[in-house]
JSON list of C-alpha atoms in Angstrom, two decimals:
[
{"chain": "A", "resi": 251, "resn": "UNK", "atom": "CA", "xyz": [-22.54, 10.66, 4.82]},
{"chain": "A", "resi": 252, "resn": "UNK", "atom": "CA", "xyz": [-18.87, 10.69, 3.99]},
{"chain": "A", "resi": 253, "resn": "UNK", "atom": "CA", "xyz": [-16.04, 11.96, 6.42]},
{"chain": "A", "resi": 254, "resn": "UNK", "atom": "CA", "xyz": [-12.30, 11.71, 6.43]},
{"chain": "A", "resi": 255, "resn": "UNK", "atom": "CA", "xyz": [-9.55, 10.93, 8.81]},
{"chain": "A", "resi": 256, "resn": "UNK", "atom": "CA", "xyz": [-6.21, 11.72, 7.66]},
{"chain": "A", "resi": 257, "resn": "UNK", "atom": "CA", "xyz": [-5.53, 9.51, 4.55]},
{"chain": "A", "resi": 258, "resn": "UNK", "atom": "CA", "xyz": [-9.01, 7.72, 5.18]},
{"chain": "A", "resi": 259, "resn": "UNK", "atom": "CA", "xyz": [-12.72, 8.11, 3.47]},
{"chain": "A", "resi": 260, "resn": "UNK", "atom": "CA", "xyz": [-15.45, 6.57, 5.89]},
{"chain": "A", "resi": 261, "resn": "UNK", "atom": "CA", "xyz": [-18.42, 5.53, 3.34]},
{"chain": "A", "resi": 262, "resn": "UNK", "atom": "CA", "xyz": [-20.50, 3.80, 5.93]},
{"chain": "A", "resi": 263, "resn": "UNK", "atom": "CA", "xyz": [-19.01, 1.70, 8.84]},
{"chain": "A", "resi": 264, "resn": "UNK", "atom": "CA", "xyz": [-15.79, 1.48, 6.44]},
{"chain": "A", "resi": 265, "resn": "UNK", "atom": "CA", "xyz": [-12.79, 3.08, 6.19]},
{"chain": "A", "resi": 266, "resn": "UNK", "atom": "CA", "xyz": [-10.63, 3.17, 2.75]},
{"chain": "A", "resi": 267, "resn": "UNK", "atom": "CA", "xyz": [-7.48, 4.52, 2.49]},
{"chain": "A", "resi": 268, "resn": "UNK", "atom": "CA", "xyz": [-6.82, 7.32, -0.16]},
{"chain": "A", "resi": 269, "resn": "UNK", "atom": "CA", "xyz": [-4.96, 6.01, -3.44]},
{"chain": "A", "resi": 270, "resn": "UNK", "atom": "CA", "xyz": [-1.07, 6.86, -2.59]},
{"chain": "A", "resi": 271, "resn": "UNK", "atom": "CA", "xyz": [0.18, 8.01, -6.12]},
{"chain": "A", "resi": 272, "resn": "UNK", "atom": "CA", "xyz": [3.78, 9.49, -4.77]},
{"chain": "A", "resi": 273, "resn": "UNK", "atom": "CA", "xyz": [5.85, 6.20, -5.31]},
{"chain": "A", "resi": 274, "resn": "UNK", "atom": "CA", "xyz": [4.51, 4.52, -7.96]},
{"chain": "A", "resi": 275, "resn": "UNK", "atom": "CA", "xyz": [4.40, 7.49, -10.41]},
{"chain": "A", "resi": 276, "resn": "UNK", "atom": "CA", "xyz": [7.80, 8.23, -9.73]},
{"chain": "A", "resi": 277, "resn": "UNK", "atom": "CA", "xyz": [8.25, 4.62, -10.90]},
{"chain": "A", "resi": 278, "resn": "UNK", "atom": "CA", "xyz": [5.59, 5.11, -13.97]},
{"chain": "A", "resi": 279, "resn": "UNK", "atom": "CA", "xyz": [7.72, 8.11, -15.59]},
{"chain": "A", "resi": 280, "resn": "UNK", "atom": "CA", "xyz": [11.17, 6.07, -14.65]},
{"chain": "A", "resi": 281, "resn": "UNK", "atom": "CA", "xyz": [9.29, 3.94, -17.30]},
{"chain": "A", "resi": 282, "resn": "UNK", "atom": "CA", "xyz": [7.48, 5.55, -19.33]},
{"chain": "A", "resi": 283, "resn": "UNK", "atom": "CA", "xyz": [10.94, 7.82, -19.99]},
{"chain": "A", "resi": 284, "resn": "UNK", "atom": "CA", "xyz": [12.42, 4.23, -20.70]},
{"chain": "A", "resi": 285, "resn": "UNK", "atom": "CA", "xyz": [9.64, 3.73, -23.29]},
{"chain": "A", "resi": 286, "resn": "UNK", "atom": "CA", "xyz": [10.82, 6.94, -25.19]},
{"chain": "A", "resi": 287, "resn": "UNK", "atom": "CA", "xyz": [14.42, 6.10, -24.99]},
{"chain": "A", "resi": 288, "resn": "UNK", "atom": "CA", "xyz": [13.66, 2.45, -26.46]},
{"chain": "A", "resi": 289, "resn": "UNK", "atom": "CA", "xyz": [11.60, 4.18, -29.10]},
{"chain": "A", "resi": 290, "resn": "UNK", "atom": "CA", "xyz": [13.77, 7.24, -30.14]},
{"chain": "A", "resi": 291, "resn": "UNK", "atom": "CA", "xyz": [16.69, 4.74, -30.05]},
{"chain": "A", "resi": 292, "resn": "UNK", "atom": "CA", "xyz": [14.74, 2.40, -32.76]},
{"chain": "A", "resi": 293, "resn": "UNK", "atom": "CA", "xyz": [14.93, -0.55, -30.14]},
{"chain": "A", "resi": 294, "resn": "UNK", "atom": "CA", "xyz": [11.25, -1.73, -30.31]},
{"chain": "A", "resi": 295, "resn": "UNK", "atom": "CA", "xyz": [11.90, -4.34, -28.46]},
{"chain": "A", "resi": 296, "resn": "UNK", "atom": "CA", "xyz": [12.82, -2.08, -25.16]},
{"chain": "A", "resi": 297, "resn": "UNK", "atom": "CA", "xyz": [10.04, -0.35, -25.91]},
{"chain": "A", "resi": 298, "resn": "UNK", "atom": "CA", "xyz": [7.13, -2.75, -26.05]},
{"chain": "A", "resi": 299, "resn": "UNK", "atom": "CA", "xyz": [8.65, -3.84, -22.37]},
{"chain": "A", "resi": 300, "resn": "UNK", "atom": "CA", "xyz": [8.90, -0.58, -20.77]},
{"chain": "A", "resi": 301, "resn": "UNK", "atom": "CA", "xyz": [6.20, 0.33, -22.55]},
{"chain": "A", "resi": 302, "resn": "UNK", "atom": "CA", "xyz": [3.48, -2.71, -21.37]},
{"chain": "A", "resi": 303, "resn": "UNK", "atom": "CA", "xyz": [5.35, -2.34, -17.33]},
{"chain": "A", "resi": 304, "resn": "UNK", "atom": "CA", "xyz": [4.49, 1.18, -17.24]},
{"chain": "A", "resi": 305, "resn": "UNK", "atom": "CA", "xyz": [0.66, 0.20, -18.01]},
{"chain": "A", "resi": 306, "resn": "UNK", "atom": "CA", "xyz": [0.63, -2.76, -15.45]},
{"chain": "A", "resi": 307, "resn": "UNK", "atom": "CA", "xyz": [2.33, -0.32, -13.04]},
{"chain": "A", "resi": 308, "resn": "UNK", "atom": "CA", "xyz": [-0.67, 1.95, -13.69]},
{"chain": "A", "resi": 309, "resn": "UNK", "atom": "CA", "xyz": [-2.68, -0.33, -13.73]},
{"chain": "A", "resi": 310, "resn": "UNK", "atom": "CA", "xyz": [-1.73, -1.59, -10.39]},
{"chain": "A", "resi": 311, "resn": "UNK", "atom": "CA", "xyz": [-1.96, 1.39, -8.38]},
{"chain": "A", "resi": 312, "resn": "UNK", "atom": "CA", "xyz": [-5.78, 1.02, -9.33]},
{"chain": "A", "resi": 313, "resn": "UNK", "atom": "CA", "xyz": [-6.71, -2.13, -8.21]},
{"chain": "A", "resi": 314, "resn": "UNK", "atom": "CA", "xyz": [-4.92, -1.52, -4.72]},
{"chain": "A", "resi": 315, "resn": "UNK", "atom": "CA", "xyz": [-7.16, -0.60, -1.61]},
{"chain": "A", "resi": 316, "resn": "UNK", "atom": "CA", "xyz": [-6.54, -1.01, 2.23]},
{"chain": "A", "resi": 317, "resn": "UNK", "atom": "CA", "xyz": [-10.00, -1.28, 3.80]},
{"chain": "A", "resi": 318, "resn": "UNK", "atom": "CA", "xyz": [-10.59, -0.99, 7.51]},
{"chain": "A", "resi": 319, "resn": "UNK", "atom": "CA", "xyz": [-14.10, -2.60, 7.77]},
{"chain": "A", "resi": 320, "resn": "UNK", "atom": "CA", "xyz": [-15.77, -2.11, 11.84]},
{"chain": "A", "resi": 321, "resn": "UNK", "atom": "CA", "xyz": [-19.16, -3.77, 11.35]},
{"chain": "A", "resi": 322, "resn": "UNK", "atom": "CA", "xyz": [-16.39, -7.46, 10.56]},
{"chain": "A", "resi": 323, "resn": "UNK", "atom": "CA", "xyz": [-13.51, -5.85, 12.51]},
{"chain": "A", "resi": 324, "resn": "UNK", "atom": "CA", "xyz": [-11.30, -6.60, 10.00]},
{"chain": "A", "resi": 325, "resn": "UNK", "atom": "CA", "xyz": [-8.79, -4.89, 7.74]},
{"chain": "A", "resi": 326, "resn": "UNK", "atom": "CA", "xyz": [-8.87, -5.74, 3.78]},
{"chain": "A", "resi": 327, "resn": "UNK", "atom": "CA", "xyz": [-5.45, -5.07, 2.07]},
{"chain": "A", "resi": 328, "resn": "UNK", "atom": "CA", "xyz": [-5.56, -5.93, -1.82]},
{"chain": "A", "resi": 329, "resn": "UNK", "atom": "CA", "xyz": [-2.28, -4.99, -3.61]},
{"chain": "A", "resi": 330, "resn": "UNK", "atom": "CA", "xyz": [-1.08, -5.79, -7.05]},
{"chain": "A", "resi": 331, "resn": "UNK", "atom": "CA", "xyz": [-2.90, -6.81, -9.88]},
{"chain": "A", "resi": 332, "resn": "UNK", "atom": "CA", "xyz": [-2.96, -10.77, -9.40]},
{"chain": "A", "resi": 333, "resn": "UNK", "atom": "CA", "xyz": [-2.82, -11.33, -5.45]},
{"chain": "A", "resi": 334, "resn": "UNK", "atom": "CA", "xyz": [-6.16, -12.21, -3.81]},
{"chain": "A", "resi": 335, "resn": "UNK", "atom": "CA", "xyz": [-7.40, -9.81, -1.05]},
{"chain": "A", "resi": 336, "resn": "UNK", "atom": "CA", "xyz": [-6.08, -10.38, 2.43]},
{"chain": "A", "resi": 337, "resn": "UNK", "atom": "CA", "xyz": [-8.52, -10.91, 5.25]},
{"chain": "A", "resi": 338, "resn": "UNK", "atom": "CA", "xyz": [-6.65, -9.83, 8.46]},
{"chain": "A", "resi": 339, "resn": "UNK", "atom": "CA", "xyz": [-8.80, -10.15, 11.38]},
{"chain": "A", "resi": 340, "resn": "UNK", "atom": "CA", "xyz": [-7.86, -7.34, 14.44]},
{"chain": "A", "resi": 341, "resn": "UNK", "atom": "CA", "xyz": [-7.50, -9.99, 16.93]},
{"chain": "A", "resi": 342, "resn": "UNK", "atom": "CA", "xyz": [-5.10, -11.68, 14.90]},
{"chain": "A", "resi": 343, "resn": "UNK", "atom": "CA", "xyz": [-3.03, -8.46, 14.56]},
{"chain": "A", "resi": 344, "resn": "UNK", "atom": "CA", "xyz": [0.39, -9.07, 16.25]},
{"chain": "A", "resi": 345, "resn": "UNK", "atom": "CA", "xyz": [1.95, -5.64, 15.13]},
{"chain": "A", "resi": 346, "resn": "UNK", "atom": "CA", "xyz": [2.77, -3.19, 12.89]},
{"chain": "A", "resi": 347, "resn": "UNK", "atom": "CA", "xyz": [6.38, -2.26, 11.13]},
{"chain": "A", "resi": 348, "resn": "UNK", "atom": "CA", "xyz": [8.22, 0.26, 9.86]},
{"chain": "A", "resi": 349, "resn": "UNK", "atom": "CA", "xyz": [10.87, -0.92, 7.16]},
{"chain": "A", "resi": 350, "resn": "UNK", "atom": "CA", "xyz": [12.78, 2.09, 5.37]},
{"chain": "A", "resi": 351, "resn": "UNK", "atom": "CA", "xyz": [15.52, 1.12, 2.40]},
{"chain": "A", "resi": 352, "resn": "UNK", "atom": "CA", "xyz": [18.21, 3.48, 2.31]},
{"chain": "A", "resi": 353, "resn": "UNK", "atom": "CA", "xyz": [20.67, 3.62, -0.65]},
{"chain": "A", "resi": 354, "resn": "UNK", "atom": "CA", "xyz": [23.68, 5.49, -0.68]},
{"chain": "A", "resi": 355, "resn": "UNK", "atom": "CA", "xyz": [21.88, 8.23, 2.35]},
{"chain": "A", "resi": 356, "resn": "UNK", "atom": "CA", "xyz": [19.02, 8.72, -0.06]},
{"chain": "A", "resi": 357, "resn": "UNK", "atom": "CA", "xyz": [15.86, 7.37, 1.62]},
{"chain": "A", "resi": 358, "resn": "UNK", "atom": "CA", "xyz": [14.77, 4.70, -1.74]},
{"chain": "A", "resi": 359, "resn": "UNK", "atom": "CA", "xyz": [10.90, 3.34, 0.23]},
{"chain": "A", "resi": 360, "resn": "UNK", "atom": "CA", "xyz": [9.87, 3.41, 3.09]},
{"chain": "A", "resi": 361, "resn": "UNK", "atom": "CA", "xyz": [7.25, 0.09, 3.60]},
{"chain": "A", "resi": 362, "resn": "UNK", "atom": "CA", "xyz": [4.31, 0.04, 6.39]},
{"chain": "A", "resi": 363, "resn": "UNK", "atom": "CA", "xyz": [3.66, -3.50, 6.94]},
{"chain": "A", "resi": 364, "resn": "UNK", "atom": "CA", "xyz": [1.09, -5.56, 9.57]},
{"chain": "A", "resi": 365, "resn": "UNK", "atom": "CA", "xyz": [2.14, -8.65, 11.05]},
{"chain": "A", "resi": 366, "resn": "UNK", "atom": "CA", "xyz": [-0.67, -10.95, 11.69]},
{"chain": "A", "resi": 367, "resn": "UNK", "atom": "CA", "xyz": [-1.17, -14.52, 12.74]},
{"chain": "A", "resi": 368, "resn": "UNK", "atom": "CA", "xyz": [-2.69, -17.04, 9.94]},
{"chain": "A", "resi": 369, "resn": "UNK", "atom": "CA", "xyz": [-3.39, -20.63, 10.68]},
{"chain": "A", "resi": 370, "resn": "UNK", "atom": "CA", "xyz": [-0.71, -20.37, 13.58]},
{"chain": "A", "resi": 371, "resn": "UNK", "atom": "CA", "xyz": [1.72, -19.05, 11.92]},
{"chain": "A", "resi": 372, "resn": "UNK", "atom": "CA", "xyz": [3.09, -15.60, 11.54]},
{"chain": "A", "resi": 373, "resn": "UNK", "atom": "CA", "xyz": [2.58, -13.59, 8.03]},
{"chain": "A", "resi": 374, "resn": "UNK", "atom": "CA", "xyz": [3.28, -10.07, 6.57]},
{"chain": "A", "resi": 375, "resn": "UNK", "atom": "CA", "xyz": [1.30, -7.41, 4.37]},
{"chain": "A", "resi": 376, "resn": "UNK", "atom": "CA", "xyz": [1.84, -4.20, 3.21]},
{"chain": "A", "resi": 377, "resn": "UNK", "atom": "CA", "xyz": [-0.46, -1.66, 4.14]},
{"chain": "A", "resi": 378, "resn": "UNK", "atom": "CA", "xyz": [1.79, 1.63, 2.50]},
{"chain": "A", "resi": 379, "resn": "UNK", "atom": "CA", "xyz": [4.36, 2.36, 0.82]},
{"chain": "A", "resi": 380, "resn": "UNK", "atom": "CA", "xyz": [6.18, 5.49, -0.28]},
{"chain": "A", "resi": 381, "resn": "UNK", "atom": "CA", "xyz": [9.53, 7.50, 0.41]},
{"chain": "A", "resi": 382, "resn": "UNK", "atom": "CA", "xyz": [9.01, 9.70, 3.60]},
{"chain": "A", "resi": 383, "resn": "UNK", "atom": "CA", "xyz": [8.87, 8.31, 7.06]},
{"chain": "A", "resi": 384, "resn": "UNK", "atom": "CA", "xyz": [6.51, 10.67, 8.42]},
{"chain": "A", "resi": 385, "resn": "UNK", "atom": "CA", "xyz": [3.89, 9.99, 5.88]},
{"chain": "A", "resi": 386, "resn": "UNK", "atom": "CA", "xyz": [4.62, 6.17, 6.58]},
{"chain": "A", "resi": 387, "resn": "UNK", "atom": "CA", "xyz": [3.45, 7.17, 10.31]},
{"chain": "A", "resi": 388, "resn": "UNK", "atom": "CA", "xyz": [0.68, 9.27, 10.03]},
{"chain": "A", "resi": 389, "resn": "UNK", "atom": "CA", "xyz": [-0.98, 6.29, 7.74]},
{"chain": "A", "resi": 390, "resn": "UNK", "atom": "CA", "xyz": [-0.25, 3.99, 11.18]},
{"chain": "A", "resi": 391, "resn": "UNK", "atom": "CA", "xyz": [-1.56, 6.50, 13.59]},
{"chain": "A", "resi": 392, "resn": "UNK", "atom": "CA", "xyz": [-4.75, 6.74, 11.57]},
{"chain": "A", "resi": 393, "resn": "UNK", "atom": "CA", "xyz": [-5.09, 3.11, 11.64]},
{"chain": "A", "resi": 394, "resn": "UNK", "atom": "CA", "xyz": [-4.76, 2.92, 15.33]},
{"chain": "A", "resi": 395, "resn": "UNK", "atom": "CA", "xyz": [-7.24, 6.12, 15.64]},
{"chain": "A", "resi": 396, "resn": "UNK", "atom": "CA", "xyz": [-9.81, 4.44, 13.23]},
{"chain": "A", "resi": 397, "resn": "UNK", "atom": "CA", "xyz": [-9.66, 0.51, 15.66]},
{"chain": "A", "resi": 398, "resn": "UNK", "atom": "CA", "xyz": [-8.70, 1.41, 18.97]},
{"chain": "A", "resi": 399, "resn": "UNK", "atom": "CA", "xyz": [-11.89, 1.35, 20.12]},
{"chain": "A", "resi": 400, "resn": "UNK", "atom": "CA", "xyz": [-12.17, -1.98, 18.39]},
{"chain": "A", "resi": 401, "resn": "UNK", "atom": "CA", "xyz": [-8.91, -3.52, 19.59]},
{"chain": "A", "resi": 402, "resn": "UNK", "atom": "CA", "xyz": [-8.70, -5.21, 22.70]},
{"chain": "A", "resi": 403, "resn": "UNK", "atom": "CA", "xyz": [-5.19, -5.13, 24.57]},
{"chain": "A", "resi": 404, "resn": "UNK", "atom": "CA", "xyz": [-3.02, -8.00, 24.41]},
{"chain": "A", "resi": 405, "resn": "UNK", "atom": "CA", "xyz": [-0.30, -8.56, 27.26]}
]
């Protein structure tokens, strides 16, 4: 049986978030229109490069998952095309954050990132990314919906 919460599928005891296609095809058509230039233009060179990013971009938004996984109480982030899964235990969850990159009063990305504690020291993973805020938080209060019950407080 499959249900949903928010921007999460449950297929079993797991959660996986919903592919977020908002910010990278705004980047795939900034490309892809770079592609046409290069080849209307007669620069092949411009666009083989636009041409091959726009595919890896694509590509990329593919091979991206955040999985919140109960039965191992862990959450699974895998982004980009070449960087290994991430393993991020919820007791070694120190917080969540909020980073927004503002350019000239135009909101540019707006970044939801976990803080977590490897091998005693403090690291960082992105969980979401896209331009509004609010969409930035309802992915976070899903995520806190989804473990609370798995979570133990820390004080």
């Amino acid at each position: 049986m499959e249900t949903a919460i928010g921007n999460f599928r449950k297929e079993g005891n797991r959660y996986i978030m919903k592919r977020q296609y908002g910010f990278t095809f705004v980047i795939v058509i900034g490309l892809a229109i770079m592609t046409w230039i290069g080849f209307n233009s007669d620069n092949k060179a411009m666009m083989w490069i636009f041409g091959i990013l726009a595919i890896l971009c694509l590509l990329s938004v593919f091979t991206e998952k955040t999985v919140i996984d109960l039965d191992e109480k862990v959450l699974l982030i895998k982004k980009g095309l070449i960087k290994p899964e991430i393993r991020i235990p919820f007791s070694q969850i120190t917080n969540y954050e909020m980073s927004r990159l503002i350019y000239i009063f135009i909101p540019v990305n707006t970044a939801l990132n976990v803080w977590y504690l490897s091998s005693g020291k403090e690291k960082v993973a992105i969980v979401a990314q896209g331009f509004s805020k609010s969409a930035m938080q309802r992915i976070l209060n899903d995520i806190e919906e989804i473990t609370a019950p798995y979570v133990t407080e820390q004080v």
